[in-house]
PDB file of C-alpha atoms in Angstrom:
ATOM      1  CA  UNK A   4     195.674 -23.243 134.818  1.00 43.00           C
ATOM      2  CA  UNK A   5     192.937 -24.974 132.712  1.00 45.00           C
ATOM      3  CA  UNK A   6     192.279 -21.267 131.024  1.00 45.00           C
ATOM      4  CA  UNK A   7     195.966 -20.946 130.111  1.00 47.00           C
ATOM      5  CA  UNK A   8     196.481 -24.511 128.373  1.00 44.00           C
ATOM      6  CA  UNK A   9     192.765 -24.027 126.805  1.00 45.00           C
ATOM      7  CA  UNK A  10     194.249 -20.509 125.081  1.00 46.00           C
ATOM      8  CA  UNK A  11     197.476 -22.426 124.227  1.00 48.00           C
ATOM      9  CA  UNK A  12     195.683 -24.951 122.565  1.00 46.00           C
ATOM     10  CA  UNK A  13     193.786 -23.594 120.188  1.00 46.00           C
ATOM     11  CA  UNK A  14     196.558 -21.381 118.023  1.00 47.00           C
ATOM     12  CA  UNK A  15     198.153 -24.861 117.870  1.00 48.00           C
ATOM     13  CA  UNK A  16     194.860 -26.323 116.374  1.00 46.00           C
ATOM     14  CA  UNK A  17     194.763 -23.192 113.795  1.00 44.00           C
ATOM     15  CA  UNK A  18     198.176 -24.009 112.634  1.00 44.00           C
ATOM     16  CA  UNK A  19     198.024 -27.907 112.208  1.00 43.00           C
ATOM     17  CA  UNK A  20     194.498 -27.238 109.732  1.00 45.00           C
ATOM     18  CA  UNK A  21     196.567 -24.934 107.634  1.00 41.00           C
ATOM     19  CA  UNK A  22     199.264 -27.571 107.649  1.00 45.00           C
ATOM     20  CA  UNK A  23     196.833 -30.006 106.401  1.00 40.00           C
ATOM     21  CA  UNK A  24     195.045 -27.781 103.974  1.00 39.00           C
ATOM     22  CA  UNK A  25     198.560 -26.743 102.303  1.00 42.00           C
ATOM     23  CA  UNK A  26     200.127 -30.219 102.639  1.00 40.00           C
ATOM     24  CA  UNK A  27     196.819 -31.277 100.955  1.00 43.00           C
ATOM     25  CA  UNK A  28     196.759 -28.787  97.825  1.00 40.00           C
ATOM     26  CA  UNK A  29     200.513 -29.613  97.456  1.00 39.00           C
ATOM     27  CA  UNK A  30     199.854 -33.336  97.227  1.00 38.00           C
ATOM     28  CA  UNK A  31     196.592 -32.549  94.947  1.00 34.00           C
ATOM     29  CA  UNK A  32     199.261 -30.446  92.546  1.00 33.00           C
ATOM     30  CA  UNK A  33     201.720 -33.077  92.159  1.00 32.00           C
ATOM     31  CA  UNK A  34     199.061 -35.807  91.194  1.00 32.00           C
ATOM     32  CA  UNK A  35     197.385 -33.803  88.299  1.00 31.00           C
ATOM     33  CA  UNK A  36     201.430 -33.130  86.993  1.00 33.00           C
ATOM     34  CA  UNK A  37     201.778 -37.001  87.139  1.00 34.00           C
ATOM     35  CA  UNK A  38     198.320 -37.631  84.908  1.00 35.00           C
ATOM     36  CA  UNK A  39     198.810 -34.630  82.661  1.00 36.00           C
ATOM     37  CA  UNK A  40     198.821 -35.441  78.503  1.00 45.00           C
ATOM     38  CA  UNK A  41     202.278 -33.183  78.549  1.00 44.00           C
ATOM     39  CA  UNK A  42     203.629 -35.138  80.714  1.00 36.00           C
ATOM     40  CA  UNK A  43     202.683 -38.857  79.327  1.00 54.00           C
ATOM     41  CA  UNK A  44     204.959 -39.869  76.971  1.00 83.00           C
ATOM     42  CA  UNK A  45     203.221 -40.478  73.733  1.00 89.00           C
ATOM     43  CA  UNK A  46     204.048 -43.522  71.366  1.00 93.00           C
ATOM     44  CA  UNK A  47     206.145 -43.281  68.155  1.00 96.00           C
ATOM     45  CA  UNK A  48     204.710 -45.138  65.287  1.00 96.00           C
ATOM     46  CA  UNK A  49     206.495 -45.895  62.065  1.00 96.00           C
ATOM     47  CA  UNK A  50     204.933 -44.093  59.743  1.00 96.00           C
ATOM     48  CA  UNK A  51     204.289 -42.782  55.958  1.00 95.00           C
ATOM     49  CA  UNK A  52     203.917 -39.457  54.473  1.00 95.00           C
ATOM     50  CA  UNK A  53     200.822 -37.865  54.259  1.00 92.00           C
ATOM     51  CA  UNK A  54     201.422 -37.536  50.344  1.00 94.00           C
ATOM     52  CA  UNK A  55     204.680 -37.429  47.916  1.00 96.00           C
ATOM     53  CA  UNK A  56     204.711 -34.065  46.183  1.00 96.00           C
ATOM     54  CA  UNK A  57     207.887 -33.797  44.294  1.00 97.00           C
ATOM     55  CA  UNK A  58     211.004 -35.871  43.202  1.00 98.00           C
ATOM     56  CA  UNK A  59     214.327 -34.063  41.631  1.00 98.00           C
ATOM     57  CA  UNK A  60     217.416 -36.041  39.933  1.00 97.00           C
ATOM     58  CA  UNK A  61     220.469 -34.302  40.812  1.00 97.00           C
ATOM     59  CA  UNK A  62     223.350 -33.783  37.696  1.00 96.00           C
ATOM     60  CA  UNK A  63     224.695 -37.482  38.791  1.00 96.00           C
ATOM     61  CA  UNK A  64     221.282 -38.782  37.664  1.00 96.00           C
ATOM     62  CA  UNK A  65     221.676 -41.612  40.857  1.00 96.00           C
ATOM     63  CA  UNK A  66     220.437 -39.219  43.758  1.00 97.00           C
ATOM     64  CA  UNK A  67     217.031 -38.538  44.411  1.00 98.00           C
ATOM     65  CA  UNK A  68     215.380 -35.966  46.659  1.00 98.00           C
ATOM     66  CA  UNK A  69     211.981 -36.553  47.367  1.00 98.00           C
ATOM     67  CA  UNK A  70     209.616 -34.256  48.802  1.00 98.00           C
ATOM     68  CA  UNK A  71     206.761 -35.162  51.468  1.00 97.00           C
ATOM     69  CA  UNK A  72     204.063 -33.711  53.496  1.00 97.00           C
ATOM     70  CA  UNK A  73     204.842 -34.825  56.926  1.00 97.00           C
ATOM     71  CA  UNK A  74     202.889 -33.724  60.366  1.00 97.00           C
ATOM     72  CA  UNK A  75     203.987 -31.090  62.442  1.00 96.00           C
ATOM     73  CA  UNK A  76     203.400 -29.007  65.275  1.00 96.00           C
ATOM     74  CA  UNK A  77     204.738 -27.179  68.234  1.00 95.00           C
ATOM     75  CA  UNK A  78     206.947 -30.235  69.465  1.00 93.00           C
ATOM     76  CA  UNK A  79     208.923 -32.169  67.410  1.00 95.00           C
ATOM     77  CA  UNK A  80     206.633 -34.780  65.334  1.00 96.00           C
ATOM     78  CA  UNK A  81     208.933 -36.283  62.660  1.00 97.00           C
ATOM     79  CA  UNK A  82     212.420 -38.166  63.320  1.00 96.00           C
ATOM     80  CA  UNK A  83     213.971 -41.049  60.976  1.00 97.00           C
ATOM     81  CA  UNK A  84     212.918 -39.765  58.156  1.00 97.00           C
ATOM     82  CA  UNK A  85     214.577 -41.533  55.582  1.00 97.00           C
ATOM     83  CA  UNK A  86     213.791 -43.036  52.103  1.00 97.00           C
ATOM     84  CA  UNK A  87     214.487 -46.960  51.110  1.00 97.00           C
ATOM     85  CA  UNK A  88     214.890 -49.054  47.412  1.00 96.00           C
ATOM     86  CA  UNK A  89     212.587 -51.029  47.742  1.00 94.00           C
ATOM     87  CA  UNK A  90     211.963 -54.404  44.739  1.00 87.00           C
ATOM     88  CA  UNK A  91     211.850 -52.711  41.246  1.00 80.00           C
ATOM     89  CA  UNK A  92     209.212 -53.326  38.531  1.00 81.00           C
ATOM     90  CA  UNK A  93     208.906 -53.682  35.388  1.00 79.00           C
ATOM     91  CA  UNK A  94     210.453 -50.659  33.684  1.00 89.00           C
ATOM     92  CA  UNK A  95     210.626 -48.504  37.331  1.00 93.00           C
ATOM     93  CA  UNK A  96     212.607 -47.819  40.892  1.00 96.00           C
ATOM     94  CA  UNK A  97     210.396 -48.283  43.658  1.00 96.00           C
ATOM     95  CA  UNK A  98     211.224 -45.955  46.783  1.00 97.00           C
ATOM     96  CA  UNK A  99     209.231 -46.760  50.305  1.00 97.00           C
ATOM     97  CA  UNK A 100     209.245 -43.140  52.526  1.00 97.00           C
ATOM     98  CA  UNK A 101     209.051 -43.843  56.117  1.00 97.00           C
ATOM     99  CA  UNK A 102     209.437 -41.888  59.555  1.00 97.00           C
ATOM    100  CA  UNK A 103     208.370 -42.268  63.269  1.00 97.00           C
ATOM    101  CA  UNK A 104     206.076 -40.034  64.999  1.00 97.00           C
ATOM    102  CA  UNK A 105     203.851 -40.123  67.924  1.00 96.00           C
ATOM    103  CA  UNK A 106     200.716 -37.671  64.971  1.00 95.00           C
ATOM    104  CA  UNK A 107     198.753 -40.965  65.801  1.00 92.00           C
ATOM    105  CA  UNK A 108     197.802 -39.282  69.219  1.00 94.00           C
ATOM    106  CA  UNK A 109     196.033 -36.109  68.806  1.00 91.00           C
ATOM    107  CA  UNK A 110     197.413 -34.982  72.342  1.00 93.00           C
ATOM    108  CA  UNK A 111     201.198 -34.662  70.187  1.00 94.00           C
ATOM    109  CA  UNK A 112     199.232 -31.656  69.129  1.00 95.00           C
ATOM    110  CA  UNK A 113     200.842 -32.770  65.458  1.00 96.00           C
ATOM    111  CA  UNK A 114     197.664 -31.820  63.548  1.00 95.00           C
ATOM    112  CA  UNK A 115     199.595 -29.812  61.031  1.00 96.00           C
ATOM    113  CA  UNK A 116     201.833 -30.774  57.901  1.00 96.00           C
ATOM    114  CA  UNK A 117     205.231 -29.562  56.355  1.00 97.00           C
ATOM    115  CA  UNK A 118     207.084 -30.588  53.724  1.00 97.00           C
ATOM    116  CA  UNK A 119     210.221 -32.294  54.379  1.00 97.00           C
ATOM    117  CA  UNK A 120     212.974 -33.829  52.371  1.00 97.00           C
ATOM    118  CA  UNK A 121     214.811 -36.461  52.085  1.00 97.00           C
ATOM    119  CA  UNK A 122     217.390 -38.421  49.857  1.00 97.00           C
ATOM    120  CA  UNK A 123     218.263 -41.677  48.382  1.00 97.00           C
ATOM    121  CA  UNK A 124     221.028 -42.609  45.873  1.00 96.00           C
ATOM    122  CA  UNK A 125     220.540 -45.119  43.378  1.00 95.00           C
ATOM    123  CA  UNK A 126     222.792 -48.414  42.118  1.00 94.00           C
ATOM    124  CA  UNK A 127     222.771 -47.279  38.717  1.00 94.00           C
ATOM    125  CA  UNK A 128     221.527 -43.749  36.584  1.00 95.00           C
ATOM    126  CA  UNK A 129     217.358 -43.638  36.644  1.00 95.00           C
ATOM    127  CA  UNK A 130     217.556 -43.537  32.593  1.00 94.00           C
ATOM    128  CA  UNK A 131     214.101 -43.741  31.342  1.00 93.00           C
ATOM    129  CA  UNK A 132     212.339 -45.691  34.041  1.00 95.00           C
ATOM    130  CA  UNK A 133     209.642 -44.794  36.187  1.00 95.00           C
ATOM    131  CA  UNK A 134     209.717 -43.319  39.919  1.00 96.00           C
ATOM    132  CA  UNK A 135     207.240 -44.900  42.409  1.00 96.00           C
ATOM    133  CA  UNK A 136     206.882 -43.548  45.775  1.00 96.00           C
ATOM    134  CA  UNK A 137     204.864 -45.772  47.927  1.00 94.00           C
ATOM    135  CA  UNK A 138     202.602 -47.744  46.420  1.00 89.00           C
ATOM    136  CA  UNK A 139     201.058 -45.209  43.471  1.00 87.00           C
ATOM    137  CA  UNK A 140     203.214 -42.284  43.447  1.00 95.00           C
ATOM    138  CA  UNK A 141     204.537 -41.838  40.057  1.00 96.00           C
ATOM    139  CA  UNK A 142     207.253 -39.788  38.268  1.00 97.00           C
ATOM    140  CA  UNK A 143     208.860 -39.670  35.269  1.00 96.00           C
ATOM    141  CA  UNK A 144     212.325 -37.994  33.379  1.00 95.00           C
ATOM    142  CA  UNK A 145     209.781 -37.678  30.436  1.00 93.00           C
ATOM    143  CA  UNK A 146     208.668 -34.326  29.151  1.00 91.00           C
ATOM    144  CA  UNK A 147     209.906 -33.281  32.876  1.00 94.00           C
ATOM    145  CA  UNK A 148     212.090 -29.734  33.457  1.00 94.00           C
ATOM    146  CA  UNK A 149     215.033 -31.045  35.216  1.00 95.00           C
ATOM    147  CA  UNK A 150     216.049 -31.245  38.235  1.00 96.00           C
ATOM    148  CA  UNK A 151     212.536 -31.823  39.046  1.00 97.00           C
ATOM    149  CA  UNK A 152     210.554 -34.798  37.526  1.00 97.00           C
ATOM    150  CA  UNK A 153     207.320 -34.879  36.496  1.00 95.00           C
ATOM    151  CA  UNK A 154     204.451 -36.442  38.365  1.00 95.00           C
ATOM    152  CA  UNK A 155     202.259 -38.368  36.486  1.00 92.00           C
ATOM    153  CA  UNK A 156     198.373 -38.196  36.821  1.00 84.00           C
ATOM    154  CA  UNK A 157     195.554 -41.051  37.250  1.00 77.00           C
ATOM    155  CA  UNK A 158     196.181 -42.019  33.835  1.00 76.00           C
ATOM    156  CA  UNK A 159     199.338 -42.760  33.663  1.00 82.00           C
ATOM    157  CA  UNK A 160     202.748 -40.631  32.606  1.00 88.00           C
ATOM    158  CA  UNK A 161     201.535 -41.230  28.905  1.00 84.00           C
ATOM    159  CA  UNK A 162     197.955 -40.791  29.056  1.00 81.00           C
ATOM    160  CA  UNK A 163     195.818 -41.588  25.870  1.00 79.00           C
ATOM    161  CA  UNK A 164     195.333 -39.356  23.003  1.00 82.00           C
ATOM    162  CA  UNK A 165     191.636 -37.416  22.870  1.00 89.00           C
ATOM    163  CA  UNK A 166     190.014 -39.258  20.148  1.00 90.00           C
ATOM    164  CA  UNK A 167     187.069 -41.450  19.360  1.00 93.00           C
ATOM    165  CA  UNK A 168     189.190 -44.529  20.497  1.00 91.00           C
ATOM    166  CA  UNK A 169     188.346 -46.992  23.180  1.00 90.00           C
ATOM    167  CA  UNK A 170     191.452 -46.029  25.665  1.00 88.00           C
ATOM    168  CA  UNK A 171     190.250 -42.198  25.308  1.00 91.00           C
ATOM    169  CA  UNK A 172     186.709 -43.244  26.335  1.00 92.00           C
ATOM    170  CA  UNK A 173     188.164 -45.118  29.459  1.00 90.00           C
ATOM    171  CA  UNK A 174     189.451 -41.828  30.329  1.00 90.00           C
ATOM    172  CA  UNK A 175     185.997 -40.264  29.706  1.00 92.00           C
ATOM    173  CA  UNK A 176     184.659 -42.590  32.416  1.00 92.00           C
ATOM    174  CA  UNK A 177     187.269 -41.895  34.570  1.00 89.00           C
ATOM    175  CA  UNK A 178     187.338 -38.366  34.320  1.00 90.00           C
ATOM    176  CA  UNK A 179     183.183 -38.572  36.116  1.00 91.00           C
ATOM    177  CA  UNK A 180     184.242 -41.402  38.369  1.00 90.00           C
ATOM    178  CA  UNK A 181     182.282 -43.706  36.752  1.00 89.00           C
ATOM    179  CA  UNK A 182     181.289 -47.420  39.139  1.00 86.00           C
ATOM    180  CA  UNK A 183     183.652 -50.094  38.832  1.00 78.00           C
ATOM    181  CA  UNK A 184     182.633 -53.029  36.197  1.00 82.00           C
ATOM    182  CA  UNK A 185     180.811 -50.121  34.202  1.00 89.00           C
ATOM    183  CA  UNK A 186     180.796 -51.466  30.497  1.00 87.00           C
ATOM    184  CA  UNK A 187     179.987 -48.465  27.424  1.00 90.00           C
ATOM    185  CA  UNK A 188     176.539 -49.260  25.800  1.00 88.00           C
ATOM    186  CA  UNK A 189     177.660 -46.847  22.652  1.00 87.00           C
ATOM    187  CA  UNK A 190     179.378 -43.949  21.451  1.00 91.00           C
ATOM    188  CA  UNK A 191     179.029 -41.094  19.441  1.00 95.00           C
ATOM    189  CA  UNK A 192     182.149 -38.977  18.435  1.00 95.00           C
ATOM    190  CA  UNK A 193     183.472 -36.370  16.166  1.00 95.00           C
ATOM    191  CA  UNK A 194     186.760 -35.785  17.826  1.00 93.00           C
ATOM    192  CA  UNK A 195     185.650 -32.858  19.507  1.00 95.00           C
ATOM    193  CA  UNK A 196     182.487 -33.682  21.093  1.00 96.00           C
ATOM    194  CA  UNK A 197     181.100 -36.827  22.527  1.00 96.00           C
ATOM    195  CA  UNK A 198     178.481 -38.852  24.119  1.00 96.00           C
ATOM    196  CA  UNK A 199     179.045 -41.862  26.389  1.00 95.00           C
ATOM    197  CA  UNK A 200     176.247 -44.124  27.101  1.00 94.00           C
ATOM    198  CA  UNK A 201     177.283 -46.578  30.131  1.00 93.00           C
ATOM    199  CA  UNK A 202     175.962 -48.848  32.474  1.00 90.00           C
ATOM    200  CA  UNK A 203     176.650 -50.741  35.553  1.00 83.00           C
ATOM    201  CA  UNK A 204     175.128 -53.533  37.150  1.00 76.00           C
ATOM    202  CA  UNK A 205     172.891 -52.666  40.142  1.00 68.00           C
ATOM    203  CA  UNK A 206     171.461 -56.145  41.369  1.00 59.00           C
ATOM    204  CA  UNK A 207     172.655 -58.349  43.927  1.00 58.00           C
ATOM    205  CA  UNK A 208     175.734 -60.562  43.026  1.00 55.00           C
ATOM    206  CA  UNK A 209     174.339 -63.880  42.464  1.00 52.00           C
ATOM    207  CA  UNK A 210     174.816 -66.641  39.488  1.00 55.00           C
ATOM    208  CA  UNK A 211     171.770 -67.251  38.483  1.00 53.00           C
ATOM    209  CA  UNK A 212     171.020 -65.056  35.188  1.00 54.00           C
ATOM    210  CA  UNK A 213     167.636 -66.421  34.721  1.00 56.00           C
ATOM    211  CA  UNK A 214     166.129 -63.694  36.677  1.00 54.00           C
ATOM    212  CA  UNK A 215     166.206 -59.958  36.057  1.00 52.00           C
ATOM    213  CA  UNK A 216     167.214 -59.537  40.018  1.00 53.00           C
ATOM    214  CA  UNK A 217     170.675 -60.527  38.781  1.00 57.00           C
ATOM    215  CA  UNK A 218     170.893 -58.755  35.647  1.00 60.00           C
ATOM    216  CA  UNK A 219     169.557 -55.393  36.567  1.00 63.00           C
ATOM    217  CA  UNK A 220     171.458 -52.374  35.538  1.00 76.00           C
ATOM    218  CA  UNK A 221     171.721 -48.834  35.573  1.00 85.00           C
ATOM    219  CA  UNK A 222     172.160 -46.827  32.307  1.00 89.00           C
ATOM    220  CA  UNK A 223     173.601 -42.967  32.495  1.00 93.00           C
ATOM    221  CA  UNK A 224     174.652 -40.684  29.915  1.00 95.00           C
ATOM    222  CA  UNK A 225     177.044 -38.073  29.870  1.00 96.00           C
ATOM    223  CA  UNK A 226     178.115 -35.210  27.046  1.00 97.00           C
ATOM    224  CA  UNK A 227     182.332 -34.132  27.027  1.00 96.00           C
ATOM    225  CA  UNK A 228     184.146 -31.805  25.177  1.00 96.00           C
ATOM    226  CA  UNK A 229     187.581 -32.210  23.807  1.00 94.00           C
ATOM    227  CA  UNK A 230     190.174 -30.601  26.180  1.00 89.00           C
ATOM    228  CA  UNK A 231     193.957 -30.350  26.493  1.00 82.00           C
ATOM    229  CA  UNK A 232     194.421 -33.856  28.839  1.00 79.00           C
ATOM    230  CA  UNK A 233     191.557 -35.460  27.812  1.00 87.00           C
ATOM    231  CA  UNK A 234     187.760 -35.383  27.673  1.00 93.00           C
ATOM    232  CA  UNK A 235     186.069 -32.732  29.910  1.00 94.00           C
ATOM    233  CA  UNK A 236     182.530 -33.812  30.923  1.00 96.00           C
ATOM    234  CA  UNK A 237     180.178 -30.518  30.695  1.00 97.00           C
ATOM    235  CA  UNK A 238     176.066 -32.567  30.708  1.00 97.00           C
ATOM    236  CA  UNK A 239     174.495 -35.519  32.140  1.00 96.00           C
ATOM    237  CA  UNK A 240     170.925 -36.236  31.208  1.00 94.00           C
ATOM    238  CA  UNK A 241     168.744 -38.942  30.462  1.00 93.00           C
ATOM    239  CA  UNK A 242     166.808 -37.268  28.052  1.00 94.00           C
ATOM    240  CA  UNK A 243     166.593 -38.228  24.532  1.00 95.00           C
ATOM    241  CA  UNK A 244     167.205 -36.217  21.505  1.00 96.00           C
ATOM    242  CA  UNK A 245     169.488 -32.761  21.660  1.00 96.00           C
ATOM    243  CA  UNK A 246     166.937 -29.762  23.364  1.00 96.00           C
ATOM    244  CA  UNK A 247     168.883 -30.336  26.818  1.00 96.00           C
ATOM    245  CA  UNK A 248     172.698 -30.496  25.900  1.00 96.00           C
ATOM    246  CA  UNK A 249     172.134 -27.893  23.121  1.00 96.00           C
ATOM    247  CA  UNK A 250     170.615 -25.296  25.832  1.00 96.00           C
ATOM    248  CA  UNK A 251     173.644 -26.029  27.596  1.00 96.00           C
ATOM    249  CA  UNK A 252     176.089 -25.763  24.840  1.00 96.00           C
ATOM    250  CA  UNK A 253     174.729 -24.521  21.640  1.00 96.00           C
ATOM    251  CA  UNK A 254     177.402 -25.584  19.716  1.00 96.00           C
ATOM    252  CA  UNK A 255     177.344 -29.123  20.475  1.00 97.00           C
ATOM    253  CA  UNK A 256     176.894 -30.815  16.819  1.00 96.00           C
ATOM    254  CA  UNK A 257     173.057 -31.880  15.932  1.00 96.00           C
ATOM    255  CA  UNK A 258     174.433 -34.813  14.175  1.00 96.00           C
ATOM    256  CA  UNK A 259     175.547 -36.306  17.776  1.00 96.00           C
ATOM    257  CA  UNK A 260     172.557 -36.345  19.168  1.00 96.00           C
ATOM    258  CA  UNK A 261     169.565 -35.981  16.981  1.00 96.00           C
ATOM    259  CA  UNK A 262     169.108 -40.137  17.699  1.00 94.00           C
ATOM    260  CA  UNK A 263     169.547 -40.622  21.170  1.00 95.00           C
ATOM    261  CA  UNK A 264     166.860 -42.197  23.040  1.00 94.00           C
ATOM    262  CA  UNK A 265     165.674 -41.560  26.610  1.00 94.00           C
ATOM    263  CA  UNK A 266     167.190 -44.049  29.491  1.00 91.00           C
ATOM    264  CA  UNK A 267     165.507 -45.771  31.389  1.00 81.00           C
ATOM    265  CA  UNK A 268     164.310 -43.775  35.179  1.00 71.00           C
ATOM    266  CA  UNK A 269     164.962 -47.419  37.351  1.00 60.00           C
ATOM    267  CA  UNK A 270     167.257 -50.252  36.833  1.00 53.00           C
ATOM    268  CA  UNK A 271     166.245 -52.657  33.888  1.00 52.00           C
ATOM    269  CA  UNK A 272     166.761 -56.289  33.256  1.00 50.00           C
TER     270      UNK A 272
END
């Protein structure tokens, strides 16, 4: 009798471990579901575009499309999407873009961009007044091709004129990304060539301008040549005279740069 229930016994074991083992892996299945990124649902953020590419002013001249680079990806990323008047000023019509989408978390898998599109209409026609998008965004009806306006660069919708004026060399500094608070030491211009001595303070910030420490600067040079929007920069050197920027560009005028003196190596008082 004890051999009988001992042979019962143990196909009844066998079956209760599989139990376990497949009520185990079922349970182990449903918790990494429950913790899975796919599953977690991500925030959505207000948001802004990635960058404003295009405006057009429909026949009515009141309605506005603007075009914006937006994230996307294999789910949906963008909803809301939707463009606001914001305060004017000055002589423009301020528009704020804004949408929700959860892009902030990389697991959205909205790592991508598209452009989307979206309208406003305004109070009154846009005449000749300015477009800004965000907060430096601009476009203008000026010297545009209709429907679409034209977007205006770092220097404005009416940059300056290439010339041996002082807004023109503001663009020349620009143009090579010159430090903030640089101040021109001197000029020397034809029209169509020119060089721009600068410089730029390079001590610590401090009041006392008794000591060189607080007046140090930093003196570069830099040759340009007159192009269609503005002055093109082509040779930096600290080199006197004209041997360098002539091997460069043999036509660059003698008369420029026959007097230039070397710059200093290190920052001078």
């Amino acid at each position: 009798m004890r051999s009988g229930s001992t042979r019962g016994a143990a196909p009844a074991a066998l079956l209760c471990a599989v139990a376990v083992l497949l009520l185990g892996a079922c349970g182990t299945q449903v918790a990494g579901r429950e913790t899975s990124p796919s599953a977690t649902a991500l925030p959505w953020t207000l948001s802004a575009p990635i960058r404003t590419t295009g405006a057009e002013l429909a026949d009515d001249q009141r309605t506005l499309t603007i075009s914006s680079d937006v994230p996307s990806g294999p789910n949906p990323c963008v909803r809301h999407l939707k463009a606001v008047l914001t305060e004017p000023v000055a002589n423009s019509v301020r528009v704020q873009v804004t949408f929700d989408s959860p892009s902030g978390d990389r697991r959205s898998g909205c790592t991508g961009t598209t452009t989307a599109k979206t309208r406003v209409r305004l109070p009154e026609p846009l005449g000749d007044r300015e477009l800004v998008v965000g907060m430096s965004t601009v476009f203008t009806t000026e010297g545009a091709h209709l429907p679409a306006l034209r977007l205006c660069g770092d220097l404005g919708c009416t940059p300056p004129a290439t010339g041996c004026t002082a807004p023109s060399y503001e663009q020349a500094l620009k143009e090579i990304g010159a430090p903030a608070h640089t101040y021109r030491n001197a000029e020397h211009c034809d029209g169509k060539w020119l060089v721009l001595d600068f410089s730029w303070r390079a001590g610590p910030a401090c009041e006392d301008t008794t000591t060189g420490a607080c007046n140090s600067h930093v003196s570069d040079r830099w040759f340009y040549k007159a192009g269609k929007s503005g002055w093109k920069s082509f040779f930096r050197t600290a080199a006197g005279g004209c041997q360098g920027v002539q091997d460069r560009e043999p036509a660059f005028p003698t008369a420029l740069c026959a007097s230039l003196e070397p710059l200093s190596p290190s920052p001078s008082p």
